[in-house]
mmCIF file of C-alpha atoms and ligand atoms in Angstrom:
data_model
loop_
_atom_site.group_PDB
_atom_site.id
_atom_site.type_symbol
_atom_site.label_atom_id
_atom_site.label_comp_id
_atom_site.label_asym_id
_atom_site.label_seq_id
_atom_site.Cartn_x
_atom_site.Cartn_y
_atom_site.Cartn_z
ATOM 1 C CA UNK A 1 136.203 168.387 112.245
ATOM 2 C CA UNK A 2 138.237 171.176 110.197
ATOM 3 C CA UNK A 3 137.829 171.003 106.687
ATOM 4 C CA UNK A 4 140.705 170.845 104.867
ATOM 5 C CA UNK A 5 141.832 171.584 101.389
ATOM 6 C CA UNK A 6 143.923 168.607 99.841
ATOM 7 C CA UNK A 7 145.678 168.667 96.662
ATOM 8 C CA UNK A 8 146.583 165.024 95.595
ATOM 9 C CA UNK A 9 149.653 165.053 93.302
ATOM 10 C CA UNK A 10 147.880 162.040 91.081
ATOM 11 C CA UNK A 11 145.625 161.453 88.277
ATOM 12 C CA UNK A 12 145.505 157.795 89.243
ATOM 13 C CA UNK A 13 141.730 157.736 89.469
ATOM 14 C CA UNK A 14 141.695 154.342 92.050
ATOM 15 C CA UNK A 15 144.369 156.186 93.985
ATOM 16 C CA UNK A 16 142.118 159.343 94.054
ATOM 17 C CA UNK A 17 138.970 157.260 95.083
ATOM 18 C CA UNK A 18 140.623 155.633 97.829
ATOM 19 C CA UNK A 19 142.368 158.461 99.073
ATOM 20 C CA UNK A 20 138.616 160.729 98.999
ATOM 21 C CA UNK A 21 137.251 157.675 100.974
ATOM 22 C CA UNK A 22 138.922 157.822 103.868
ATOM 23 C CA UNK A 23 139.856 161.382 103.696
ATOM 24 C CA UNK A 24 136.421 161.748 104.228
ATOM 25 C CA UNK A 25 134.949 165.226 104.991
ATOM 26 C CA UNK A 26 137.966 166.840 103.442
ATOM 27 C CA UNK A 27 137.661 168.520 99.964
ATOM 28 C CA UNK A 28 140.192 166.261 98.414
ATOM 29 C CA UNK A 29 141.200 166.907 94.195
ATOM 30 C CA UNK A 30 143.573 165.712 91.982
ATOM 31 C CA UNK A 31 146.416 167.585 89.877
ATOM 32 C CA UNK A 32 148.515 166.198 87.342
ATOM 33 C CA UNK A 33 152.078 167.190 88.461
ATOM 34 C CA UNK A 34 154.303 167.430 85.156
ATOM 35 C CA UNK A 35 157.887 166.778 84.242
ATOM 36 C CA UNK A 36 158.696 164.951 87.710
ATOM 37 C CA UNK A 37 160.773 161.804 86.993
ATOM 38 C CA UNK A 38 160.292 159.006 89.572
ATOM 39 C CA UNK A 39 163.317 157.444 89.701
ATOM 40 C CA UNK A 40 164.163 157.662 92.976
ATOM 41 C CA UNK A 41 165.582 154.685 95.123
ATOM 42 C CA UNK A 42 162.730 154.421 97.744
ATOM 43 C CA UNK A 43 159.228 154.994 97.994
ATOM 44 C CA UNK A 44 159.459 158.137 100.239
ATOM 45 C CA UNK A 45 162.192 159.679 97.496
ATOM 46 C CA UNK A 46 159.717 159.600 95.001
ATOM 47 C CA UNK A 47 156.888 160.261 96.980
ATOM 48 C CA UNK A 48 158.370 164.199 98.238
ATOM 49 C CA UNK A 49 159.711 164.586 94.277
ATOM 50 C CA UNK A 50 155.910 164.538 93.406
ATOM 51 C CA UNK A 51 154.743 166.642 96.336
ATOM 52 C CA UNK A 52 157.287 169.391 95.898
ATOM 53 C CA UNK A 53 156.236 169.972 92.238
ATOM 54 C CA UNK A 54 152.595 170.626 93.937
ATOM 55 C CA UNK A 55 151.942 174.655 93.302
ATOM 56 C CA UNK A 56 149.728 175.009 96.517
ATOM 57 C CA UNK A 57 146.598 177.724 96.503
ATOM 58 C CA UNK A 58 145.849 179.277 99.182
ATOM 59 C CA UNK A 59 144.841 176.951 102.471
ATOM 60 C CA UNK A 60 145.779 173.930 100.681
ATOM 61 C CA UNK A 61 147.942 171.056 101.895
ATOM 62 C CA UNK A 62 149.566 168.849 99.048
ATOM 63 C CA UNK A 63 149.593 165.090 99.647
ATOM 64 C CA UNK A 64 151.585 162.275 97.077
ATOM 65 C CA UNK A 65 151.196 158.759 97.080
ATOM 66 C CA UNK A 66 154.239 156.568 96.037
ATOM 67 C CA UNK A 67 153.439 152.737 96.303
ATOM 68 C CA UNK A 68 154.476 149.308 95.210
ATOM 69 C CA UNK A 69 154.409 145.819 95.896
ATOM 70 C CA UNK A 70 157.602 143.844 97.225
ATOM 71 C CA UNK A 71 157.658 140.139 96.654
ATOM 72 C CA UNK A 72 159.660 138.469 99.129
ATOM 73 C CA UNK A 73 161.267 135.939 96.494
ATOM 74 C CA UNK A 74 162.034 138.383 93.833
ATOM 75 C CA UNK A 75 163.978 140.671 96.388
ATOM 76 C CA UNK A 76 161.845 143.076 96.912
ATOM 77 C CA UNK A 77 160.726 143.861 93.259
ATOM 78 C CA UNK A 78 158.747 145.368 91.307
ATOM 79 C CA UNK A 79 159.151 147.664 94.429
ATOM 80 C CA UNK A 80 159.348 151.737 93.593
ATOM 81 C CA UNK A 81 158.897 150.137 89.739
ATOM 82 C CA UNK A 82 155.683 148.601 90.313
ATOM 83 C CA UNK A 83 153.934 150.894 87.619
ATOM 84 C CA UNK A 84 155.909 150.337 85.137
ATOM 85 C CA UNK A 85 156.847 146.009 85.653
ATOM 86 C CA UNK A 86 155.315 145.428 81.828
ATOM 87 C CA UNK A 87 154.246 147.177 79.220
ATOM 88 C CA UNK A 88 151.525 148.658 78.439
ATOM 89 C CA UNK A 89 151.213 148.433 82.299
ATOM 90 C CA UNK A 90 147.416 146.900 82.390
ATOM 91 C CA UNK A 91 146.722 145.078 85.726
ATOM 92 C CA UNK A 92 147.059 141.906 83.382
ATOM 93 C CA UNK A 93 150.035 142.362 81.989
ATOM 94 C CA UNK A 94 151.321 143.275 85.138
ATOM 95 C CA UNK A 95 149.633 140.089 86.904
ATOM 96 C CA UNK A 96 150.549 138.103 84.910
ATOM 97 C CA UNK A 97 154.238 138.871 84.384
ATOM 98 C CA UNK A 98 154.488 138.439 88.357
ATOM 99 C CA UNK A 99 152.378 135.230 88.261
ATOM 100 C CA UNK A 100 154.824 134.080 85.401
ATOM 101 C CA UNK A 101 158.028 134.911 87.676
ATOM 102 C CA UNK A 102 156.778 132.923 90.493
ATOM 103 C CA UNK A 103 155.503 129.933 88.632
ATOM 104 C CA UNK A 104 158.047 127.498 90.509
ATOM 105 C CA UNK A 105 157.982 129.544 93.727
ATOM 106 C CA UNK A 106 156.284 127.855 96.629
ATOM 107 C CA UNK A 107 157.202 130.783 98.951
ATOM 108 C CA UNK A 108 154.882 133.703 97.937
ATOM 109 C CA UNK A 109 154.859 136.489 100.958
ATOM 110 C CA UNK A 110 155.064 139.940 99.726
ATOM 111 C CA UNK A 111 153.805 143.262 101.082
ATOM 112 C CA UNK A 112 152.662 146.512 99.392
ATOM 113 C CA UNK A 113 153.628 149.526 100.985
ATOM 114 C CA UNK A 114 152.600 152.964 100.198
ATOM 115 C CA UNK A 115 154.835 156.408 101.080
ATOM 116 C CA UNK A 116 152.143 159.495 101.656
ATOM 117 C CA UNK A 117 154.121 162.897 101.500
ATOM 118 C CA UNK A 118 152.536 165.855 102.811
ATOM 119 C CA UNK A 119 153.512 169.403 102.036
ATOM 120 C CA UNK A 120 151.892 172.530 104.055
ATOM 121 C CA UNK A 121 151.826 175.853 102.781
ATOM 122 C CA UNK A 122 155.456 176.481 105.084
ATOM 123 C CA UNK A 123 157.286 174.516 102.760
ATOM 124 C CA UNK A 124 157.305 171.936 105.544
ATOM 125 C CA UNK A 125 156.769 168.202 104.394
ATOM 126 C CA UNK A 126 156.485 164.899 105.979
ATOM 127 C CA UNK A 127 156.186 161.345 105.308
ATOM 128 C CA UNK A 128 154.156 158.875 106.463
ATOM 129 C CA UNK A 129 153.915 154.884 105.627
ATOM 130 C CA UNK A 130 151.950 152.233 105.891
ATOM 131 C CA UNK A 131 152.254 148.339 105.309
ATOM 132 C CA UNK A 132 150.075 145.474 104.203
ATOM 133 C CA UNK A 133 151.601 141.549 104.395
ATOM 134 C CA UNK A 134 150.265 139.082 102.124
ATOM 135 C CA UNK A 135 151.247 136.288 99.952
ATOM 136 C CA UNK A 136 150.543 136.411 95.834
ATOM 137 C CA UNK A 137 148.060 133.696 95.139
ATOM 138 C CA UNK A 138 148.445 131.278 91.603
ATOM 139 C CA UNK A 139 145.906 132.852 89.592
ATOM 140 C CA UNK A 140 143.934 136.222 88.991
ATOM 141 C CA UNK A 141 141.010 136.372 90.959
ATOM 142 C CA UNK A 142 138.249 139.356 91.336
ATOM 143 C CA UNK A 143 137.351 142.492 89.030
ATOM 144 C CA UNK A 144 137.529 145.674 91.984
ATOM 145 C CA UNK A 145 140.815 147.612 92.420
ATOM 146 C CA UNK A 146 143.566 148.058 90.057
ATOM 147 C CA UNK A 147 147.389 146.911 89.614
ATOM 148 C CA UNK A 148 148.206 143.635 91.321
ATOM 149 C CA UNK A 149 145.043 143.511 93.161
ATOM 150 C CA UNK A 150 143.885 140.395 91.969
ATOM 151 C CA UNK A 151 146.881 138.361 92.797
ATOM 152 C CA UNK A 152 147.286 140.098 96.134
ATOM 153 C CA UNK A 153 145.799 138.194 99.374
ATOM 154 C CA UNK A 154 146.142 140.182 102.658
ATOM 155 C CA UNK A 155 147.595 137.718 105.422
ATOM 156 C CA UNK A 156 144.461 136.445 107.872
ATOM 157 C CA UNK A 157 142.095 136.800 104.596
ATOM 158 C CA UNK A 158 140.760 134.596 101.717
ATOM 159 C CA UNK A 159 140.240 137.372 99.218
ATOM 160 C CA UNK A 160 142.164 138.918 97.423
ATOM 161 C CA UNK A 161 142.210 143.124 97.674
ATOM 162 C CA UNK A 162 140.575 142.917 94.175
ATOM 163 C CA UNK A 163 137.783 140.740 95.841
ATOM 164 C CA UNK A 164 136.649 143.112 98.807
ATOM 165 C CA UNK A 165 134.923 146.077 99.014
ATOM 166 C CA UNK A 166 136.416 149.377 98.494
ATOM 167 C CA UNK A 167 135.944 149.752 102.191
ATOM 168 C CA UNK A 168 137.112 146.441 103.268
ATOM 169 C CA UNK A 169 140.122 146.926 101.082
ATOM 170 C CA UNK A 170 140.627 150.942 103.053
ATOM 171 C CA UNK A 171 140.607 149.021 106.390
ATOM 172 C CA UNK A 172 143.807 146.722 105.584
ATOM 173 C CA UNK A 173 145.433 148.359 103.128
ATOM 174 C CA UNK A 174 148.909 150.187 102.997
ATOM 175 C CA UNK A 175 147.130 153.341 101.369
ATOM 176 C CA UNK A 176 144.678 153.132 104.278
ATOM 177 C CA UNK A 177 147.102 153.049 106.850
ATOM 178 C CA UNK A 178 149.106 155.492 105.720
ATOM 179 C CA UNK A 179 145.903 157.751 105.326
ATOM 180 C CA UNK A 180 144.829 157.052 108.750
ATOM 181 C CA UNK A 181 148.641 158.034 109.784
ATOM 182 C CA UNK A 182 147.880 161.192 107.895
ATOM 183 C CA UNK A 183 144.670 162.079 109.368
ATOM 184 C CA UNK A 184 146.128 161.768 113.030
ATOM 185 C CA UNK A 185 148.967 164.313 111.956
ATOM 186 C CA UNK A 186 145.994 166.537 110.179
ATOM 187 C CA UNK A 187 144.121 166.216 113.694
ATOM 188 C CA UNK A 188 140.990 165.362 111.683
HETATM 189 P P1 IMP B 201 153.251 154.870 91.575
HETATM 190 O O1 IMP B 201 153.004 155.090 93.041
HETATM 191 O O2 IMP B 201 152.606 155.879 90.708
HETATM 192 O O3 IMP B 201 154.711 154.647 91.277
HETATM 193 O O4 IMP B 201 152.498 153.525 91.170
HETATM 194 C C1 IMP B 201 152.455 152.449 92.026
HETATM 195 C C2 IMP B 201 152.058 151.175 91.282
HETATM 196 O O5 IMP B 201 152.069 150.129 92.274
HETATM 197 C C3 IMP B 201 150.642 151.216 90.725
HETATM 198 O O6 IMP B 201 150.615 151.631 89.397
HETATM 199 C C4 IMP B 201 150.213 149.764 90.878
HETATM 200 O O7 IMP B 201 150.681 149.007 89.800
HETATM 201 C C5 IMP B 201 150.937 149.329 92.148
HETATM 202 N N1 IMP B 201 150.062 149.567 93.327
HETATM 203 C C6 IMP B 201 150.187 150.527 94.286
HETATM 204 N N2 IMP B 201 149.183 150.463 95.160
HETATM 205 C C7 IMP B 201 148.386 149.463 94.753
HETATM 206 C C8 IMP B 201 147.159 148.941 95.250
HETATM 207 O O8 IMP B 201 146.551 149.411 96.222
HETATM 208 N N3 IMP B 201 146.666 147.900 94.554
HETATM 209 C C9 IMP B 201 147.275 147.362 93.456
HETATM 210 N N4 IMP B 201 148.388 147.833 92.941
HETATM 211 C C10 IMP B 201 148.956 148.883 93.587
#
C-alpha cells in the first residue's frame, strides 16, 4: 500500500482518532485551519471552505471533515450547526438540549452524516459522504465518543455509538463510510 501524507483540517481530537484509525498505514496529522467561518448551507459547503484554507507541503493531500446529526422531527436540525446546538457545546449540554426537544416525540429517526473533502496538491478537490440511520434514544447512555454519541443508536443495534468500541463505532459510522469512500478514491 502507498503511504500517503494526510493533512486533516481539524483539531477535533475524536475526529482525528477516528480518522488515523481507519486511515490506517497513512501518516495522518492534524492542523488548525484559522479564520474559516462555517456557515455554509450544507455539509459539503463547509467541508471544501476548511480544506481550501489547508497550505499543503510537499506530497501531502488535505482532507476536512464536516458532520452533523439530522433529527427527522426537528427538520433536519442541528444539521451543519451540530457543534454549536448549546453553549458551551459539551456533549451534555448538547444531549441534553436534543433530549429536551424531543421529550413528547414518539418518532425519533435521525441520521448523522459526515462530508470528507479532499484536496490534492493540483488544486483538485472532491467530496465524499457517508450516512448512518438511527433513532435518538430517551436518555444518555455510555462514556466513549463525543457529541451526541450517547443518545445516538445506529438502526439494527442496541448501543448507542457512545457504547461500542472505537472500532465497532468505524464500521457503521458516517465518518467511517465516508473514510472507506476515501480510501477507494486514494487506491489504498
Ligand atoms: P463540525 O463538523 O466541526 O461542524 O462539527 C460537527 C459536530 O457534529 C460535532 O461537534 C458533534 O457535535 C457532531 N458530530 C459529528 N460527528 C459526530 C460523531 O461521530 N459523534 C457524535 N457527534 C458528532
Amino acid at each position: 500500500m502507498k503511504k500517503t501524507k494526510i493533512m486533516v483540517a481539524t483539531t477535533n481530537r475524536h475526529k482525528l482518532r477516528e480518522i488515523g484509525q481507519v486511515l490506517r498505514g497513512h501518516r495522518v496529522k492534524g492542523h488548525r485551519v484559522i479564520g474559516v467561518r462555517e456557515n455554509g448551507r450544507t455539509f459539503e459547503a463547509n467541508a471544501i471552505k476548511k480544506v481550501k484554507a489547508l497550505k499543503l507541503g510537499t506530497g501531502e493531500i488535505g482532507i476536512a471533515d464536516d458532520s452533523g446529526l439530522m433529527v427527522n422531527c426537528l427538520g433536519g436540525k442541528p444539521g451543519v450547526r451540530s457543534a454549536r446546538f448549546a453553549s458551551p457545546p459539551t456533549p451534555e449540554n448538547l444531549c441534553s438540549k436534543l433530549l429536551q426537544l424531543l421529550k413528547n416525540c414518539s418518532a425519533r429517526g435521525a441520521r448523522f452524516v459526515c462530508v470528507i473533502a479532499v484536496k490534492w496538491p493540483s488544486g483538485r478537490i472532491r467530496t465524499v459522504r457517508g450516512v448512518v440511520a438511527g433513532r435518538i434514544i430517551r436518555e444518555m447512555r455510555g462514556r466513549r465518543g463525543f457529541g451526541y454519541d450517547s443518545v445516538f443508536r445506529p438502526c439494527g443495534y442496541k448501543k448507542t455509538f457512545a457504547e461500542m468500541s472505537a472500532s465497532q463505532k468505524n464500521r457503521l459510522s458516517h465518518r467511517g463510510r465516508a473514510l472507506r469512500k476515501l480510501k477507494t478514491i486514494l487506491g489504498a
